[in-house]
C-alpha cells in the first residue's frame, strides 16, 4: 500500500515526474539523460536536420526501441511517444479518465494502458476500449532522416 501511494504521488523512479524533478534540480532530463524536451530544438539544431514547419524535434529514432514508450515535454505539451515496430506515435500524456501519466503505462502493440486504473487506449486514433467518450489527443508525427518530429 505504501509503495502504491508513493507511485501515485511521486510517480515511478524512471517516469516523467522523476525526470522532471531531476531536470528542475539541475540533473539531466530524459531517459538516462539521452534526450531532451525538444523545446530548444524546434529549429532543427539538435535534430541535425530540418524540422518541418509547425513541428518540434522530439528524439532520434534510435533513442526509443520498438515496444518502448517515453514521456516528453515538447514545447509546453506533455506527450507520450511510442515506438510500435518502427512506427512512432505521439499522444497526450494525461489519461482523460483519471489523469494518469500515459507514458508510465503498459504498451502492447498499438494499445497503451493507463497505470492508474487500467483503461486502455489505441495509439492510432486515441480511442478508449472501455469508454467511447474518453479519448487521448493524438499528435501528428513525421520522421525526418533519423529524427522524430511532432506537430504540437
Coordinates of N, CA and C in Angstrom, one line a residue:
X1 N 0.8 -1.2 0.0 CA 0.0 0.0 0.0 C 0.9 1.3 0.0
X2 N 1.9 1.2 0.8 CA 2.8 2.4 0.9 C 3.5 2.7 -0.4
X3 N 3.9 1.6 -1.2 CA 4.5 1.8 -2.5 C 3.5 2.4 -3.5
X4 N 2.3 1.9 -3.5 CA 1.2 2.4 -4.4 C 1.0 3.9 -4.1
X5 N 0.9 4.3 -2.9 CA 0.7 5.7 -2.5 C 1.9 6.5 -3.0
X6 N 3.1 6.0 -2.9 CA 4.3 6.7 -3.3 C 4.3 6.9 -4.9
X7 N 3.9 5.8 -5.6 CA 3.8 5.9 -7.0 C 2.8 6.9 -7.5
X8 N 1.6 6.9 -6.8 CA 0.6 7.8 -7.2 C 0.9 9.3 -6.9
X9 N 1.7 9.5 -5.8 CA 2.1 10.9 -5.5 C 3.3 11.4 -6.2
X10 N 4.3 10.5 -6.3 CA 5.6 10.9 -6.9 C 5.9 10.4 -8.2
X11 N 5.2 9.3 -8.7 CA 5.5 8.7 -9.9 C 6.6 7.6 -9.8
X12 N 6.9 7.0 -10.8 CA 7.9 5.9 -10.8 C 9.3 6.5 -10.9
X13 N 10.3 5.8 -10.4 CA 11.6 6.3 -10.4 C 12.1 6.7 -11.8
X14 N 11.6 5.9 -12.9 CA 12.0 6.2 -14.2 C 11.0 7.0 -15.0
X15 N 9.9 7.4 -14.4 CA 8.8 8.1 -15.1 C 9.1 9.6 -15.3
X16 N 8.0 10.2 -15.9 CA 8.1 11.6 -16.2 C 8.3 12.5 -15.0
X17 N 7.6 12.3 -13.9 CA 7.8 13.1 -12.8 C 9.2 13.0 -12.2
X18 N 9.8 11.8 -12.2 CA 11.1 11.7 -11.8 C 12.1 12.5 -12.7
X19 N 11.9 12.4 -14.0 CA 12.8 13.1 -14.9 C 12.6 14.6 -14.7
X20 N 11.3 15.0 -14.5 CA 11.0 16.5 -14.2 C 11.7 16.9 -13.0
X21 N 11.7 16.1 -11.9 CA 12.4 16.5 -10.7 C 13.9 16.6 -10.9
X22 N 14.5 15.7 -11.7 CA 15.9 15.7 -12.0 C 16.2 17.0 -12.8
X23 N 15.3 17.3 -13.7 CA 15.6 18.4 -14.6 C 15.5 19.7 -13.8
X24 N 14.5 19.8 -12.9 CA 14.4 21.0 -12.0 C 15.5 21.2 -11.0
X25 N 16.1 20.1 -10.7 CA 17.2 20.1 -9.7 C 18.6 20.1 -10.3
X26 N 18.7 20.4 -11.6 CA 20.0 20.5 -12.2 C 20.5 19.3 -12.8
X27 N 19.8 18.1 -12.7 CA 20.2 16.9 -13.3 C 19.8 16.8 -14.8
X28 N 20.2 15.8 -15.5 CA 19.8 15.6 -16.9 C 18.4 15.2 -16.9
X29 N 17.6 15.7 -17.9 CA 16.2 15.2 -18.1 C 16.3 14.1 -19.1
X30 N 15.2 13.3 -19.1 CA 15.0 12.3 -20.1 C 15.5 11.0 -19.6
X31 N 15.2 10.0 -20.4 CA 15.6 8.6 -20.1 C 17.1 8.5 -20.1
X32 N 17.7 8.2 -18.9 CA 19.1 8.0 -18.8 C 19.9 9.2 -19.4
X33 N 19.3 10.4 -19.4 CA 19.9 11.6 -20.0 C 20.1 11.6 -21.4
X34 N 19.4 10.7 -22.2 CA 19.6 10.6 -23.6 C 18.9 11.6 -24.4
X35 N 17.8 12.1 -24.0 CA 17.0 13.0 -24.8 C 16.5 14.2 -24.0
X36 N 16.3 15.3 -24.6 CA 15.8 16.5 -24.0 C 14.4 16.8 -24.5
X37 N 13.9 17.9 -24.0 CA 12.5 18.1 -24.2 C 12.1 18.5 -25.7
X38 N 13.1 18.9 -26.4 CA 12.8 19.3 -27.8 C 12.4 20.7 -28.0
X39 N 12.1 21.4 -26.9 CA 11.6 22.8 -27.0 C 12.7 23.7 -27.6
X40 N 13.9 23.4 -27.3 CA 15.0 24.2 -27.8 C 15.4 23.8 -29.2
X41 N 14.9 22.6 -29.6 CA 15.4 22.0 -30.9 C 14.5 22.2 -32.0
X42 N 13.5 23.1 -31.9 CA 12.5 23.3 -32.9 C 13.1 23.8 -34.2
X43 N 14.2 24.5 -34.1 CA 14.9 25.0 -35.3 C 15.7 23.9 -36.0
X44 N 15.8 22.7 -35.4 CA 16.5 21.6 -36.1 C 17.9 21.5 -35.7
X45 N 18.4 22.3 -34.8 CA 19.8 22.3 -34.4 C 20.1 21.0 -33.7
X46 N 19.3 20.5 -32.7 CA 19.6 19.2 -32.1 C 19.3 18.1 -33.0
X47 N 18.3 18.3 -33.8 CA 17.8 17.2 -34.7 C 18.8 16.8 -35.7
X48 N 19.7 17.8 -36.1 CA 20.7 17.5 -37.1 C 20.0 17.5 -38.5
X49 N 18.8 18.0 -38.6 CA 18.1 18.0 -39.8 C 17.1 19.2 -39.8
X50 N 16.4 19.4 -40.9 CA 15.4 20.5 -40.9 C 14.1 19.9 -40.3
X51 N 13.6 20.6 -39.3 CA 12.4 20.2 -38.7 C 11.3 20.9 -39.5
X52 N 10.2 20.2 -40.0 CA 9.2 20.7 -40.8 C 8.5 21.9 -40.0
X53 N 7.9 22.8 -40.8 CA 7.2 23.9 -40.2 C 6.0 23.4 -39.3
X54 N 5.9 24.0 -38.1 CA 4.9 23.6 -37.2 C 5.2 22.4 -36.4
X55 N 6.3 21.8 -36.5 CA 6.7 20.6 -35.8 C 7.9 21.0 -34.9
X56 N 8.1 20.1 -33.9 CA 9.3 20.3 -33.0 C 10.0 18.9 -33.0
X57 N 11.3 19.0 -32.8 CA 12.1 17.8 -32.6 C 11.8 17.1 -31.3
X58 N 11.6 15.8 -31.4 CA 11.3 15.0 -30.2 C 12.5 14.2 -29.7
X59 N 13.0 13.3 -30.6 CA 14.1 12.5 -30.3 C 14.6 11.8 -31.6
X60 N 15.7 11.2 -31.4 CA 16.3 10.4 -32.6 C 15.6 9.0 -32.6
X61 N 15.4 8.5 -33.7 CA 14.7 7.2 -33.8 C 15.4 6.1 -33.0
X62 N 16.7 6.1 -32.9 CA 17.4 5.1 -32.2 C 17.4 5.2 -30.7
X63 N 16.7 6.3 -30.2 CA 16.6 6.5 -28.7 C 15.4 5.8 -28.1
X64 N 14.6 5.2 -28.9 CA 13.4 4.6 -28.4 C 13.2 3.3 -29.2
X65 N 13.5 2.2 -28.5 CA 13.5 0.8 -29.2 C 12.0 0.4 -29.4
X66 N 11.8 -0.4 -30.4 CA 10.4 -0.9 -30.7 C 9.9 -1.5 -29.4
X67 N 8.6 -1.2 -29.1 CA 7.9 -1.7 -27.9 C 8.1 -0.8 -26.7
X68 N 8.8 0.3 -26.9 CA 9.0 1.2 -25.8 C 8.2 2.5 -25.9
X69 N 8.0 3.1 -24.8 CA 7.3 4.4 -24.8 C 7.9 5.3 -23.7
X70 N 8.1 6.6 -24.0 CA 8.7 7.5 -23.1 C 7.8 8.8 -23.0
X71 N 8.0 9.5 -21.9 CA 7.3 10.8 -21.7 C 8.2 11.9 -22.1
X72 N 7.6 12.9 -22.7 CA 8.4 14.1 -23.1 C 7.6 15.3 -22.8
X73 N 8.2 16.5 -22.8 CA 7.5 17.8 -22.9 C 8.1 18.4 -24.1
X74 N 7.3 18.6 -25.1 CA 7.7 19.3 -26.3 C 7.0 20.6 -26.4
X75 N 7.8 21.7 -26.4 CA 7.2 23.0 -26.2 C 6.7 23.0 -24.8
X76 N 5.4 23.2 -24.7 CA 4.8 23.2 -23.3 C 3.8 22.0 -23.2
X77 N 3.9 21.1 -24.1 CA 2.9 20.0 -24.2 C 3.5 18.7 -23.7
X78 N 2.9 18.1 -22.6 CA 3.4 16.8 -22.1 C 2.8 15.7 -23.0
X79 N 3.7 14.9 -23.6 CA 3.4 13.8 -24.5 C 4.0 12.5 -24.1
X80 N 3.4 11.5 -24.6 CA 4.0 10.1 -24.5 C 4.3 9.7 -26.0
X81 N 5.5 9.4 -26.3 CA 5.9 8.9 -27.6 C 6.2 7.5 -27.6
X82 N 5.6 6.7 -28.5 CA 5.8 5.2 -28.5 C 6.3 4.8 -29.8
X83 N 7.2 3.8 -29.8 CA 7.7 3.1 -31.0 C 7.0 1.8 -31.1
X84 N 6.2 1.6 -32.1 CA 5.5 0.3 -32.3 C 6.0 -0.3 -33.6
X85 N 7.0 -1.2 -33.5 CA 7.6 -1.8 -34.6 C 8.1 -0.8 -35.6
X86 N 8.8 0.2 -35.1 CA 9.4 1.2 -36.0 C 8.5 2.3 -36.4
X87 N 7.2 2.3 -36.1 CA 6.3 3.4 -36.3 C 6.1 4.1 -35.0
X88 N 6.2 5.5 -35.1 CA 6.2 6.3 -33.9 C 4.8 7.0 -33.8
X89 N 4.3 7.0 -32.6 CA 3.1 7.7 -32.2 C 3.3 8.6 -31.1
X90 N 2.6 9.8 -31.1 CA 2.6 10.7 -30.0 C 1.2 11.0 -29.6
X91 N 1.0 10.9 -28.3 CA -0.3 11.1 -27.7 C -0.2 12.0 -26.4
X92 N -1.3 12.6 -26.0 CA -1.3 13.3 -24.7 C -0.8 12.4 -23.6
X93 N 0.0 12.9 -22.7 CA 0.5 12.1 -21.6 C -0.4 12.2 -20.4
X94 N -1.7 12.5 -20.6 CA -2.6 12.6 -19.5 C -3.9 11.7 -19.8
X95 N -4.1 10.7 -19.0 CA -5.3 9.9 -19.2 C -6.6 10.7 -19.0
X96 N -7.5 10.7 -19.9 CA -8.7 11.5 -19.8 C -9.6 11.0 -18.7
X97 N -9.4 9.8 -18.2 CA -10.2 9.2 -17.2 C -9.8 9.6 -15.8
X98 N -8.5 9.4 -15.5 CA -8.0 9.6 -14.1 C -6.8 10.5 -14.0
X99 N -6.4 11.1 -15.2 CA -5.2 12.0 -15.2 C -3.9 11.3 -15.0
X100 N -3.9 10.0 -15.2 CA -2.6 9.2 -15.0 C -1.6 9.5 -16.1
X101 N -0.4 9.3 -15.8 CA 0.7 9.5 -16.9 C 0.7 8.4 -17.9
X102 N 0.2 8.6 -19.0 CA 0.1 7.5 -20.1 C 1.5 6.9 -20.4
X103 N 2.5 7.8 -20.4 CA 3.8 7.3 -20.7 C 4.4 6.3 -19.7
X104 N 3.8 6.3 -18.5 CA 4.2 5.3 -17.5 C 3.4 4.0 -17.6
X105 N 2.5 4.0 -18.5 CA 1.6 2.8 -18.7 C 2.2 1.7 -19.5
X106 N 1.5 0.6 -19.6 CA 2.0 -0.6 -20.3 C 1.7 -0.4 -21.8
X107 N 2.6 -0.8 -22.6 CA 2.5 -0.7 -24.1 C 2.5 -2.1 -24.6
X108 N 1.4 -2.4 -25.4 CA 1.3 -3.7 -26.0 C 0.8 -3.5 -27.4
X109 N 1.6 -3.6 -28.4 CA 1.2 -3.3 -29.8 C 0.8 -1.9 -29.9
X110 N -0.4 -1.6 -30.4 CA -0.9 -0.2 -30.6 C -1.7 0.2 -29.4
X111 N -1.7 -0.6 -28.3 CA -2.5 -0.4 -27.1 C -1.7 0.1 -25.9
X112 N -2.1 1.2 -25.3 CA -1.4 1.6 -24.1 C -2.4 1.6 -23.0
X113 N -2.0 1.2 -21.8 CA -2.9 1.1 -20.6 C -2.4 2.0 -19.6
X114 N -3.4 2.8 -19.1 CA -3.1 3.8 -18.0 C -2.6 3.1 -16.7
X115 N -1.6 3.5 -16.1 CA -1.1 2.8 -14.9 C -2.0 3.1 -13.7
X116 N -2.9 4.0 -13.7 CA -3.7 4.3 -12.6 C -4.9 3.4 -12.4
X117 N -5.8 3.3 -13.5 CA -7.0 2.5 -13.4 C -7.1 1.4 -14.5
X118 N -6.1 1.3 -15.3 CA -6.1 0.2 -16.3 C -7.0 0.5 -17.6
X119 N -7.4 1.7 -17.8 CA -8.1 2.0 -19.0 C -7.1 1.9 -20.2
X120 N -7.5 1.3 -21.3 CA -6.6 1.1 -22.4 C -7.1 2.0 -23.6
X121 N -6.1 2.5 -24.4 CA -6.3 3.4 -25.5 C -5.6 2.9 -26.7
X122 N -6.1 3.2 -27.9 CA -5.5 2.9 -29.2 C -4.6 4.0 -29.5
X123 N -3.3 3.8 -29.8 CA -2.4 4.9 -30.1 C -2.7 5.4 -31.5
X124 N -3.3 4.7 -32.4 CA -3.5 5.1 -33.8 C -4.6 6.2 -33.8
X125 N -5.6 6.2 -33.0 CA -6.7 7.2 -33.1 C -7.1 7.8 -31.7
X126 N -6.4 7.3 -30.6 CA -6.7 7.8 -29.3 C -8.0 7.2 -28.6
X127 N -8.7 6.3 -29.3 CA -9.9 5.8 -28.8 C -9.7 4.9 -27.6
X128 N -10.7 5.0 -26.7 CA -10.6 4.2 -25.4 C -11.4 2.9 -25.6
X129 N -10.8 1.8 -25.1 CA -11.5 0.5 -25.3 C -12.6 0.3 -24.2
X130 N -12.6 1.1 -23.1 CA -13.5 1.0 -22.0 C -14.7 1.9 -22.1
X131 N -14.4 3.2 -22.6 CA -15.4 4.2 -22.6 C -15.3 5.0 -23.9
X132 N -16.3 5.0 -24.8 CA -16.3 5.6 -26.1 C -16.1 7.1 -26.0
X133 N -16.4 7.7 -24.9 CA -16.3 9.2 -24.7 C -14.9 9.6 -24.3
X134 N -14.2 8.8 -23.7 CA -12.8 9.1 -23.3 C -11.9 8.9 -24.5
X135 N -11.0 9.9 -24.8 CA -10.2 9.8 -26.0 C -8.9 10.6 -25.7
X136 N -7.7 9.9 -26.0 CA -6.4 10.6 -26.0 C -6.3 11.5 -27.2
X137 N -5.6 12.6 -27.0 CA -5.3 13.5 -28.1 C -4.1 12.9 -28.8
X138 N -4.2 12.7 -30.1 CA -3.1 12.2 -30.9 C -2.4 13.4 -31.7
X139 N -1.1 13.3 -31.8 CA -0.4 14.3 -32.5 C 0.3 13.7 -33.7
X140 N 0.4 14.5 -34.7 CA 1.0 14.1 -36.0 C 2.5 14.0 -35.8
X141 N 3.0 12.9 -36.3 CA 4.5 12.6 -36.2 C 5.0 12.5 -37.6
X142 N 6.2 13.1 -37.8 CA 7.0 12.9 -39.1 C 8.4 12.5 -38.7
X143 N 8.9 11.5 -39.5 CA 10.2 11.1 -39.4 C 11.0 11.8 -40.5
X144 N 12.0 12.6 -40.1 CA 12.9 13.3 -41.0 C 14.3 12.8 -40.8
X145 N 14.8 12.1 -41.7 CA 16.1 11.5 -41.5 C 16.0 10.5 -40.4
X146 N 16.7 10.7 -39.3 CA 16.7 9.8 -38.1 C 16.0 10.6 -36.9
X147 N 15.3 11.6 -37.2 CA 14.6 12.4 -36.2 C 13.1 12.2 -36.2
X148 N 12.6 12.1 -35.0 CA 11.1 12.0 -34.8 C 10.7 13.4 -34.5
X149 N 9.8 14.0 -35.3 CA 9.3 15.3 -35.1 C 7.8 15.3 -34.9
X150 N 7.3 16.1 -34.0 CA 5.9 16.1 -33.6 C 5.3 17.5 -33.8
X151 N 4.1 17.5 -34.4 CA 3.3 18.7 -34.5 C 2.6 19.0 -33.2
X152 N 3.0 20.0 -32.5 CA 2.3 20.3 -31.2 C 1.6 21.6 -31.3

